[in-house]
mmCIF file of C-alpha atoms in Angstrom:
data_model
loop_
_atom_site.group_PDB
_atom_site.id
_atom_site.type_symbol
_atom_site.label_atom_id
_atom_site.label_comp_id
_atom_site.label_asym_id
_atom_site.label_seq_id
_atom_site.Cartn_x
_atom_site.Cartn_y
_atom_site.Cartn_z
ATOM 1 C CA UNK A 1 40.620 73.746 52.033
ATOM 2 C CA UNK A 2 39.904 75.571 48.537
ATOM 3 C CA UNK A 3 36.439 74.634 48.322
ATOM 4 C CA UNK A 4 35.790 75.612 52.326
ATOM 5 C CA UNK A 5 37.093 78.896 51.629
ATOM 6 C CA UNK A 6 35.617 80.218 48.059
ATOM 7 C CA UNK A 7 33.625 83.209 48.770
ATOM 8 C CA UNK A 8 31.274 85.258 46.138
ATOM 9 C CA UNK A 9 31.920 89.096 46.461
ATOM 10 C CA UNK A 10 28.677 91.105 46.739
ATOM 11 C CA UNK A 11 27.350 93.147 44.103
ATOM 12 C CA UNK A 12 30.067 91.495 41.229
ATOM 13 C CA UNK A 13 29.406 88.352 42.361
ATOM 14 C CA UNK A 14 32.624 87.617 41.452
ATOM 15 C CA UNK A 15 34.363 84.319 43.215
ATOM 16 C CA UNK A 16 37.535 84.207 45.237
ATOM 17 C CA UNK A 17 39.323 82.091 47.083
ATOM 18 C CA UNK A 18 40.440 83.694 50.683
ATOM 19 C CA UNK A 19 42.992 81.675 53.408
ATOM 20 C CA UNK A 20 42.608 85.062 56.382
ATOM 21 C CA UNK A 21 40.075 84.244 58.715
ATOM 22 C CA UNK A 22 37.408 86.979 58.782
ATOM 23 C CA UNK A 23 38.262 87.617 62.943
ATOM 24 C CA UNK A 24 41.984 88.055 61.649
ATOM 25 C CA UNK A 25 41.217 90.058 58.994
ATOM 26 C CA UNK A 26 39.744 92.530 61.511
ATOM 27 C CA UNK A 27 42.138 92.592 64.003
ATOM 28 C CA UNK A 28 44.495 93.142 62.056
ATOM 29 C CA UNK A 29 42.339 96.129 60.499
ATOM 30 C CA UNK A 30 41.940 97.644 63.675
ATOM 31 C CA UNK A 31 45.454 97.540 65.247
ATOM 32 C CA UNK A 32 46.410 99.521 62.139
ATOM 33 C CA UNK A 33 43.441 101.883 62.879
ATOM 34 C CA UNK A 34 44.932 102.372 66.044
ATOM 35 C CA UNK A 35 48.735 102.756 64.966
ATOM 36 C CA UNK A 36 46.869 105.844 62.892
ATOM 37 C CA UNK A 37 45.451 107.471 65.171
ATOM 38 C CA UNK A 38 48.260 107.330 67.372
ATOM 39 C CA UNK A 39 50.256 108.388 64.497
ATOM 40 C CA UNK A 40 48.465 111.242 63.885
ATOM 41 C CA UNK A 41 47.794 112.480 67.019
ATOM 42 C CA UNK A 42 47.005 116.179 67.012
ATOM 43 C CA UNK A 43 46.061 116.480 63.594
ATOM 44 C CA UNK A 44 43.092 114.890 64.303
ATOM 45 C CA UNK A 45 39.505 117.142 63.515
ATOM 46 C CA UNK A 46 37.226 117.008 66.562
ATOM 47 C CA UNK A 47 33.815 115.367 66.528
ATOM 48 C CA UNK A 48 32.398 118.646 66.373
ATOM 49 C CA UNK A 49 34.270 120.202 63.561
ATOM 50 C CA UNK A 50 32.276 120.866 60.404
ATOM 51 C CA UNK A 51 34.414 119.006 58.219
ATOM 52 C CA UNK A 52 33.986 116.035 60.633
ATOM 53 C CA UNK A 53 30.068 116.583 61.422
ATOM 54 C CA UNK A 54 30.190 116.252 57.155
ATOM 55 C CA UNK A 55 32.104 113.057 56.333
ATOM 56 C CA UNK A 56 30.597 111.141 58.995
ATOM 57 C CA UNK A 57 27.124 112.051 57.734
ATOM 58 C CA UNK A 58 28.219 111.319 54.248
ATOM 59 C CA UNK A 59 29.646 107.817 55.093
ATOM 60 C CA UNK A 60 26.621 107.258 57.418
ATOM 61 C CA UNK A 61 24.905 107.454 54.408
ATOM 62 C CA UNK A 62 27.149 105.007 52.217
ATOM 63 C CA UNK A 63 26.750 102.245 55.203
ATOM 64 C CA UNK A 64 23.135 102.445 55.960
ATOM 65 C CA UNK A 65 22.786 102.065 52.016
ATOM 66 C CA UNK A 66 24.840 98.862 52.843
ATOM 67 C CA UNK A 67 23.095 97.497 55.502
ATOM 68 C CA UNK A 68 19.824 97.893 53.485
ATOM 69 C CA UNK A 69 21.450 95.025 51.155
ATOM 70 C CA UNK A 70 22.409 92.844 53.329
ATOM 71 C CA UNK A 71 20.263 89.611 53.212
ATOM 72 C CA UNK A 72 20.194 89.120 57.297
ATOM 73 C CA UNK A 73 18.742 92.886 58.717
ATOM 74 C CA UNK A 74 20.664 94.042 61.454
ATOM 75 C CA UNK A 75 21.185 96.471 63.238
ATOM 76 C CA UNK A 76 23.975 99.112 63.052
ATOM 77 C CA UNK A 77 25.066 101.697 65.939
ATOM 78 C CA UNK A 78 25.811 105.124 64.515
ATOM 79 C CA UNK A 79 28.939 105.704 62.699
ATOM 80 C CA UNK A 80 31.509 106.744 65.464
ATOM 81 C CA UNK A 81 34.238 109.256 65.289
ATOM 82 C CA UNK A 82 37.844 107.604 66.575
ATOM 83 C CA UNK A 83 38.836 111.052 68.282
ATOM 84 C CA UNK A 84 37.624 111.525 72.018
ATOM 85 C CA UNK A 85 33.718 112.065 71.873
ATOM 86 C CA UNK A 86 32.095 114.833 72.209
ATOM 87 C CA UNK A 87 27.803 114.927 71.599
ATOM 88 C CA UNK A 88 26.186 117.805 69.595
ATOM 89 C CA UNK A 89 24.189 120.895 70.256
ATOM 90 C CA UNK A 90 21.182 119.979 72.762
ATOM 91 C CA UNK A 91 17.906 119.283 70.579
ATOM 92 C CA UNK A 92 20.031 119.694 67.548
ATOM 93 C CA UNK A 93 20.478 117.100 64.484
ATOM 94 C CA UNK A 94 23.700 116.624 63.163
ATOM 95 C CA UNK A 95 23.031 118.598 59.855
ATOM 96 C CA UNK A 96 21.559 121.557 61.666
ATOM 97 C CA UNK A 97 25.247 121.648 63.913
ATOM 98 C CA UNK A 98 27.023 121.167 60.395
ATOM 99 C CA UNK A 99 24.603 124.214 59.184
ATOM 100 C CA UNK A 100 25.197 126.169 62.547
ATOM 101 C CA UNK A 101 29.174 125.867 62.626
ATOM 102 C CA UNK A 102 29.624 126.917 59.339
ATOM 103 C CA UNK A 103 27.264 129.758 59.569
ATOM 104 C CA UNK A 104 29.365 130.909 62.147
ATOM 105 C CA UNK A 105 32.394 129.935 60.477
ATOM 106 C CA UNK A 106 31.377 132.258 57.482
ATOM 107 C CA UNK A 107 30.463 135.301 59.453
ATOM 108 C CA UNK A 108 34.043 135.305 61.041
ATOM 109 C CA UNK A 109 34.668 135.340 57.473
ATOM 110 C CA UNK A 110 44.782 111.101 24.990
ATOM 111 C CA UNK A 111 45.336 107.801 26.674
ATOM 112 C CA UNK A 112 44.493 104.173 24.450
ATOM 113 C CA UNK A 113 44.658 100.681 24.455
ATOM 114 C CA UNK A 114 44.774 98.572 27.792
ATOM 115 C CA UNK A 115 44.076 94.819 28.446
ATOM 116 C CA UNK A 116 41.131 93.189 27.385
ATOM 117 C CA UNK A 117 41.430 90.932 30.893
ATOM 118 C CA UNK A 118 41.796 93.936 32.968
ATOM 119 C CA UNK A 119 38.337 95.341 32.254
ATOM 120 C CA UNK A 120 36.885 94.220 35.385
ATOM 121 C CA UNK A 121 33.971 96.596 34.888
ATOM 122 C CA UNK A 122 33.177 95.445 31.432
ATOM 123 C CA UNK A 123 29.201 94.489 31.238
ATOM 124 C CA UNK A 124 29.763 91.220 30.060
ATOM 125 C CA UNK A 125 31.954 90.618 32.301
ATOM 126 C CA UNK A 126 29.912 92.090 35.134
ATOM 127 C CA UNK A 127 26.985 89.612 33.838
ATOM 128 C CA UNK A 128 28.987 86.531 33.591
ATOM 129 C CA UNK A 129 30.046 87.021 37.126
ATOM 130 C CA UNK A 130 26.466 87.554 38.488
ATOM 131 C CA UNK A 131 25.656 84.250 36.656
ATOM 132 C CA UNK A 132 28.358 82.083 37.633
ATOM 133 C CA UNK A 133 27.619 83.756 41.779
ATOM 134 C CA UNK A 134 24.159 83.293 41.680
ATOM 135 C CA UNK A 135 23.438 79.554 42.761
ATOM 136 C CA UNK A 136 25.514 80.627 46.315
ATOM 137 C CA UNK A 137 24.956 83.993 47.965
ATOM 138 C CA UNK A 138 27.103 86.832 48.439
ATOM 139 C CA UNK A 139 29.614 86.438 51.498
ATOM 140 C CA UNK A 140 28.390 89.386 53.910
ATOM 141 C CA UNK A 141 29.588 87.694 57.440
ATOM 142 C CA UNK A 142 32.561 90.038 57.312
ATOM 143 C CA UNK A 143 30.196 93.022 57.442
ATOM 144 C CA UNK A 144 28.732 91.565 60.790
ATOM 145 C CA UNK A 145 28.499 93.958 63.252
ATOM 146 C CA UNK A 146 31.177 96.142 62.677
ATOM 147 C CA UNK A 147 32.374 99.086 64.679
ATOM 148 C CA UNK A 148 32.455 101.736 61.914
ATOM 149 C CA UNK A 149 34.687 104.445 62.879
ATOM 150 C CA UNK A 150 35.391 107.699 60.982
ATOM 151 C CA UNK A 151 38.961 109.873 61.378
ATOM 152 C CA UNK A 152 39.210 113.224 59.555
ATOM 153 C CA UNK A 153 43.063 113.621 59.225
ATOM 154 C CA UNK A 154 44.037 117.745 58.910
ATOM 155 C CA UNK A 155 47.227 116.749 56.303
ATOM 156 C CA UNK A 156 47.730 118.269 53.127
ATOM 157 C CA UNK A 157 47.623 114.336 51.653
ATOM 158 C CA UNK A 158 44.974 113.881 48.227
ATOM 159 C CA UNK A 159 43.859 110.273 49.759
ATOM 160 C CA UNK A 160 41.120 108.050 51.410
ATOM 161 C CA UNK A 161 40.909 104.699 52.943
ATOM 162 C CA UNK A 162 38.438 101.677 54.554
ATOM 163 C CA UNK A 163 40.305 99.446 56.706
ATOM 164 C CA UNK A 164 39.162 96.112 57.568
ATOM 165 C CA UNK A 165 36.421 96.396 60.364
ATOM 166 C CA UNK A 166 34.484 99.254 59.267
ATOM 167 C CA UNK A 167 37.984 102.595 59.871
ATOM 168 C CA UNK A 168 37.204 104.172 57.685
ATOM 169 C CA UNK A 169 40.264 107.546 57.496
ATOM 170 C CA UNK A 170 40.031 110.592 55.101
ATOM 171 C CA UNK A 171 42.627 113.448 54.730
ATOM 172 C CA UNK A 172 41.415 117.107 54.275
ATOM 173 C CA UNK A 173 44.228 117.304 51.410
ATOM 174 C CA UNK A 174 40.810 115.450 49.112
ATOM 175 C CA UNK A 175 38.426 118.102 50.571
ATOM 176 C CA UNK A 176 40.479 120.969 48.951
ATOM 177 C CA UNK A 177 39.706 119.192 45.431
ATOM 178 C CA UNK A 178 36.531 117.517 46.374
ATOM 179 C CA UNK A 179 33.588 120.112 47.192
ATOM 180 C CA UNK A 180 30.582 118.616 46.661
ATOM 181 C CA UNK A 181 29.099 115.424 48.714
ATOM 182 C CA UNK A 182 28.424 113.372 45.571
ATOM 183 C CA UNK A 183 32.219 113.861 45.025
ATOM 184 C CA UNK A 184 33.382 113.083 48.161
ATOM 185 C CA UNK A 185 30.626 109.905 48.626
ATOM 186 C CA UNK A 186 31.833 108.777 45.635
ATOM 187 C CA UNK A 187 35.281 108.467 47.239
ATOM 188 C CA UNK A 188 34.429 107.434 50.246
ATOM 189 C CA UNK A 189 31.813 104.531 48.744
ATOM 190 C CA UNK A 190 34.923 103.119 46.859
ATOM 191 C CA UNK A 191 36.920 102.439 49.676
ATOM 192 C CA UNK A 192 34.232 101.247 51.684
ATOM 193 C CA UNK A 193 33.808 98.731 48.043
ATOM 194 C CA UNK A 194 37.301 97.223 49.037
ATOM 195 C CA UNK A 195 36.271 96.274 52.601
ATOM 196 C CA UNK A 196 32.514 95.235 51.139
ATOM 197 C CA UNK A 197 35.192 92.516 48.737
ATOM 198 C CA UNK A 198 37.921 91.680 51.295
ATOM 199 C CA UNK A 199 40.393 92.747 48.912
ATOM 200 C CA UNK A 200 43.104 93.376 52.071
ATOM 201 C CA UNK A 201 42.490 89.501 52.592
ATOM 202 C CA UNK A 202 42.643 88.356 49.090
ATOM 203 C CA UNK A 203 45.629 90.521 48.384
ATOM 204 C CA UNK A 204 47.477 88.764 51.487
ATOM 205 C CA UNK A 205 45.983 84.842 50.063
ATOM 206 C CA UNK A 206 47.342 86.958 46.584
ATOM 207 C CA UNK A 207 50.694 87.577 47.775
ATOM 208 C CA UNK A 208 52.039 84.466 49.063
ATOM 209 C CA UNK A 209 51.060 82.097 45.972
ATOM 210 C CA UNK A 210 52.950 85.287 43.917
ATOM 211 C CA UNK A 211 56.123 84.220 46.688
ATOM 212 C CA UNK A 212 56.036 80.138 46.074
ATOM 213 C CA UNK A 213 55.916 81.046 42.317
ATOM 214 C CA UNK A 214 58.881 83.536 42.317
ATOM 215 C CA UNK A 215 60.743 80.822 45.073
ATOM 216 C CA UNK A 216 60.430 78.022 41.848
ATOM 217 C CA UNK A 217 61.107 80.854 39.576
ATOM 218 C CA UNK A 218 64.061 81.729 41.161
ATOM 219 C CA UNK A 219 65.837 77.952 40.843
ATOM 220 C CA UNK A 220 65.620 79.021 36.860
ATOM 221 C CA UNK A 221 66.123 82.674 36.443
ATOM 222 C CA UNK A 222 67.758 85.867 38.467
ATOM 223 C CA UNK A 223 65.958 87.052 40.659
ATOM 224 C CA UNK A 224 65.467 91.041 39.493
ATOM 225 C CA UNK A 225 63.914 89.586 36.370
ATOM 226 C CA UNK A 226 61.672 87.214 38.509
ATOM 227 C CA UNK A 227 60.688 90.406 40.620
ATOM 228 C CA UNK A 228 60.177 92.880 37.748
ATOM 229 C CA UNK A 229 58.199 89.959 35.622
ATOM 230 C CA UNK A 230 55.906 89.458 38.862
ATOM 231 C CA UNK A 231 55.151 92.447 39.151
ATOM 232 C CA UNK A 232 54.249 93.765 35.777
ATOM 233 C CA UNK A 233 52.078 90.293 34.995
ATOM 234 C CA UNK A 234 50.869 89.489 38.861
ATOM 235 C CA UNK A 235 51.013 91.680 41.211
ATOM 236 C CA UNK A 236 50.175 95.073 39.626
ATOM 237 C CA UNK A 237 47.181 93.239 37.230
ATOM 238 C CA UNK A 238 45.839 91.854 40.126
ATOM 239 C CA UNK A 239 45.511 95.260 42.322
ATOM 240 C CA UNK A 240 44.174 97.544 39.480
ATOM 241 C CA UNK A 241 41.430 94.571 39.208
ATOM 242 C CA UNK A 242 40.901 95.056 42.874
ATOM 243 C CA UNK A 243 40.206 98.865 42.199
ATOM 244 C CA UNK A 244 38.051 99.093 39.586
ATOM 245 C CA UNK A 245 35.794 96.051 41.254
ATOM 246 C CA UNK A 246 36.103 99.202 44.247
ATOM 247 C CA UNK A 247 35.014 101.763 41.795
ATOM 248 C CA UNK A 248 31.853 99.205 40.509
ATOM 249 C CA UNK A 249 30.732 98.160 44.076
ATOM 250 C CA UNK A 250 31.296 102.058 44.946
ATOM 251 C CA UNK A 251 29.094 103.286 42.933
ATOM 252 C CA UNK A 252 25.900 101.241 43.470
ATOM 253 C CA UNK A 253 26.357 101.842 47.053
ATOM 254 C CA UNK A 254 26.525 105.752 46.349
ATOM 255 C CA UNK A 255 23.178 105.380 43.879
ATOM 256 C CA UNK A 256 21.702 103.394 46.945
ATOM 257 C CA UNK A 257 22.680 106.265 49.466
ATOM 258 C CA UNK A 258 20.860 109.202 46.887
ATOM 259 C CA UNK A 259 24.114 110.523 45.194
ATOM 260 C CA UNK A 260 23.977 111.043 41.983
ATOM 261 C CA UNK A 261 26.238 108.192 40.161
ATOM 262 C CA UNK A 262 26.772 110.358 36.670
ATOM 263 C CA UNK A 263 29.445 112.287 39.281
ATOM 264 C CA UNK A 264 31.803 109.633 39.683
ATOM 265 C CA UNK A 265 33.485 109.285 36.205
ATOM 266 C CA UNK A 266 34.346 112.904 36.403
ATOM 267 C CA UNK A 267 35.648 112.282 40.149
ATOM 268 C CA UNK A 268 38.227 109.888 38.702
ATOM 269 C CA UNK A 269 39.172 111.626 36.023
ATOM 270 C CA UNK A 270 39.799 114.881 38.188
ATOM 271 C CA UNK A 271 41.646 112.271 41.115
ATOM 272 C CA UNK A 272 44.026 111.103 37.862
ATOM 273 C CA UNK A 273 44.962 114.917 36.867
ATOM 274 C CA UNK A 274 45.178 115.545 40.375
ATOM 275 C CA UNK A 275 47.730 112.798 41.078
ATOM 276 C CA UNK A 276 49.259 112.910 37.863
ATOM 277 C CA UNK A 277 48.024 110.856 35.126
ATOM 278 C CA UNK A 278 50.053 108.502 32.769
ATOM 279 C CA UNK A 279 48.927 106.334 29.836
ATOM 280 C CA UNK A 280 51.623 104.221 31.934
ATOM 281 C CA UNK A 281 49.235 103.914 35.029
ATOM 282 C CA UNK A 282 47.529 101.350 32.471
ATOM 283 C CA UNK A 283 50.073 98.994 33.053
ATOM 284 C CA UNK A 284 52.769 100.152 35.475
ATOM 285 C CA UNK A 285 50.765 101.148 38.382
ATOM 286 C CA UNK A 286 48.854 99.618 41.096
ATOM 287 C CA UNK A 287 45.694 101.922 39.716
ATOM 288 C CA UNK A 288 44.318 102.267 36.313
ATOM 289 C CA UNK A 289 44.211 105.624 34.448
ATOM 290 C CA UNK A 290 41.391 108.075 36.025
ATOM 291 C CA UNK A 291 40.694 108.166 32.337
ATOM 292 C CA UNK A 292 39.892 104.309 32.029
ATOM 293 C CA UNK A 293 37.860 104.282 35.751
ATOM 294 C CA UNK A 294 35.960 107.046 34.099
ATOM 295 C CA UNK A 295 35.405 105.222 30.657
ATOM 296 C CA UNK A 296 34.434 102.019 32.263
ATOM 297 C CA UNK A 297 31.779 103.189 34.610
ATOM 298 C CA UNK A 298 30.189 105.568 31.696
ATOM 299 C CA UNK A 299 29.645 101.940 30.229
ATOM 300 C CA UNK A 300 25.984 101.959 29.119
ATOM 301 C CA UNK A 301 24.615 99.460 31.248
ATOM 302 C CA UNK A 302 26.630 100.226 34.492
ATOM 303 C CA UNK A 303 25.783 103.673 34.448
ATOM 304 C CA UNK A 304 21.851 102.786 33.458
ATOM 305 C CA UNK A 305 21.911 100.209 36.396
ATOM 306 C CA UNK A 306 23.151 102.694 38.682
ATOM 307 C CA UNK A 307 21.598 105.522 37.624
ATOM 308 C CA UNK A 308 18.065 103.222 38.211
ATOM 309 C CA UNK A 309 19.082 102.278 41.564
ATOM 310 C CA UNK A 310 19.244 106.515 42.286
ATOM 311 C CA UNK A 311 16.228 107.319 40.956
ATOM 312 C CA UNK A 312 14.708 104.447 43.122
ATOM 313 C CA UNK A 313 16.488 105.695 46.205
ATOM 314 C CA UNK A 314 15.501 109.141 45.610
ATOM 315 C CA UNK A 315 12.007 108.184 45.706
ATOM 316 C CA UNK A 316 12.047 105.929 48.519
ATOM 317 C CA UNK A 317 11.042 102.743 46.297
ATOM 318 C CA UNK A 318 14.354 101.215 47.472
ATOM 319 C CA UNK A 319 14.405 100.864 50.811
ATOM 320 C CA UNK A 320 15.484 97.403 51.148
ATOM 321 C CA UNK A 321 18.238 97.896 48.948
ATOM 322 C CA UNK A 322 20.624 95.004 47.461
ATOM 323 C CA UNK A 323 23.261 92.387 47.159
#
């Protein structure tokens, strides 16, 4: 059972070991897509909204970068929008309606010290991964075919998100902070990182080894010090691992799609003022500092690798992209 279900991540090449099924994993994805959208109903941009027209181009982008480094080639339908559909101007590409609308639109008028182990970005570690992933291919089966959807949410909320099975749901609340595309690709190319690395699934597998350990636990100690002591060693570790494997994965993809990758350590710093950073976050919070994303992905090599990968893109030498 362990060995059946060890998977290498793409891109970090990192091994995990993962009990949800891939067809559960997306179900379960896309029920919660659906509870959203029927959540939100009426804040909801249309298809045709500029906003919308934008952020489905941008993560159009992100996934065809994706689907150039897979090692099958397939082929993916256009990125759909979850509200009701609604086609463009006749004889009209998408960025020429984005260019149109808002034409029109416009004439209407010190932080230190962390944990060694929690540097999930750090080259060497980055390297040793690649090495010990190489002999067995990245797992990509979960990226089969997938529906990708896009919903452009009109709340005041500073957040983003890539649900299992390709939802992928961003607030307008990021847009007032994010301008620029690299920006919000850079964003947008880290959630789609967590769905690229299963981390919904792993966190689940995650999650109930951290319950038969605090069950044993329990027989010796209270349980609030069980709870607190799992949390600050297990569970919070564990997901700001998750994120800045998000952040790594994120950017290549954003390099592969033609965005600039020097943007993104200033994104997360400028996400951590925006949502109140803490030397704290380091250790008491399920993400890490926007000053240590930022630090970690200036890394020399990461940001050389990446920053290869753009110039590449940007010259159309990398078309078939990577894994």
């Amino acid at each position: 059972m362990y060995f059946g279900n060890l998977e290498t991540v793409p891109y970090t090449k990192r091994t995990h070991w993962i009990l949800l099924s891939k067809t559960l994993e997306r179900q379960l994805g896309e029920s919660e897509f659906e509870k959203m959208k029927a959540h939100f109903k009426g804040k909801i941009l249309p298809p045709i909204h500029p906003q919308s027209v934008r952020i489905r181009m941008i993560s159009k982008e992100i996934i065809d970068a994706l689907q150039r480094g897979l090692s099958n080639e397939q082929v993916w339908s256009d990125v759909g929008y979850a509200s009701a559909h609604v086609t463009g101007f006749e004889g009209h590409t998408e960025r020429e309606t984005l260019k149109s609308l808002t034409d029109a639109s416009a004439d209407g008028k010190e932080e230190s010290g962390w944990h060694k182990e929690d540097e999930i970005l750090d080259d060497s570690w980055v390297q040793q991964s690649r090495k010990k992933g190489h002999e067995k291919g990245p797992a990509t089966s979960h990226l089969d075919g997938l529906n990708w959807e896009v919903l452009v949410v009109n709340e005041p909320v500073v957040n983003a998100f890539c649900l299992p099975g390709g939802k992928i749901v961003v607030f307008t609340g990021l847009l007032e902070h994010f301008k620029s595309d690299a920006e919000i690709a850079t964003i947008i190319g880290h959630e789609v990182g967590h769905a690229v690395a299963r981390h919904s699934a792993e966190g689940m597998t995650k999650n109930l080894w951290f319950a038969i350990l605090q069950l044993i636990l329990y027989q010796f100690v209270t349980p609030d010090i069980v709870n607190t002591m799992s949390s600050l060693f297990l569970r919070l570790p564990f997901s700001r691992r998750m994120e800045m494997e998000a952040d790594y994965i994120g950017l290549l993809l954003i390099a592969s799609a033609g965005y600039d990758p020097r943007v993104a350590p200033t994104v997360y710093e400028k996400l951590g003022k925006v949502t109140g950073d803490s030397a704290l976050r380091d250790y008491l919070s399920t993400h890490p500092s926007g000053k240590k994303r930022a630090e970690l992905l200036s890394q020399a090599k990461i940001m050389e690798e990446a920053f290869t990968i753009y110039k590449n893109a940007r010259s159309g030498r990398s078309i078939e992209g990577f894994l």
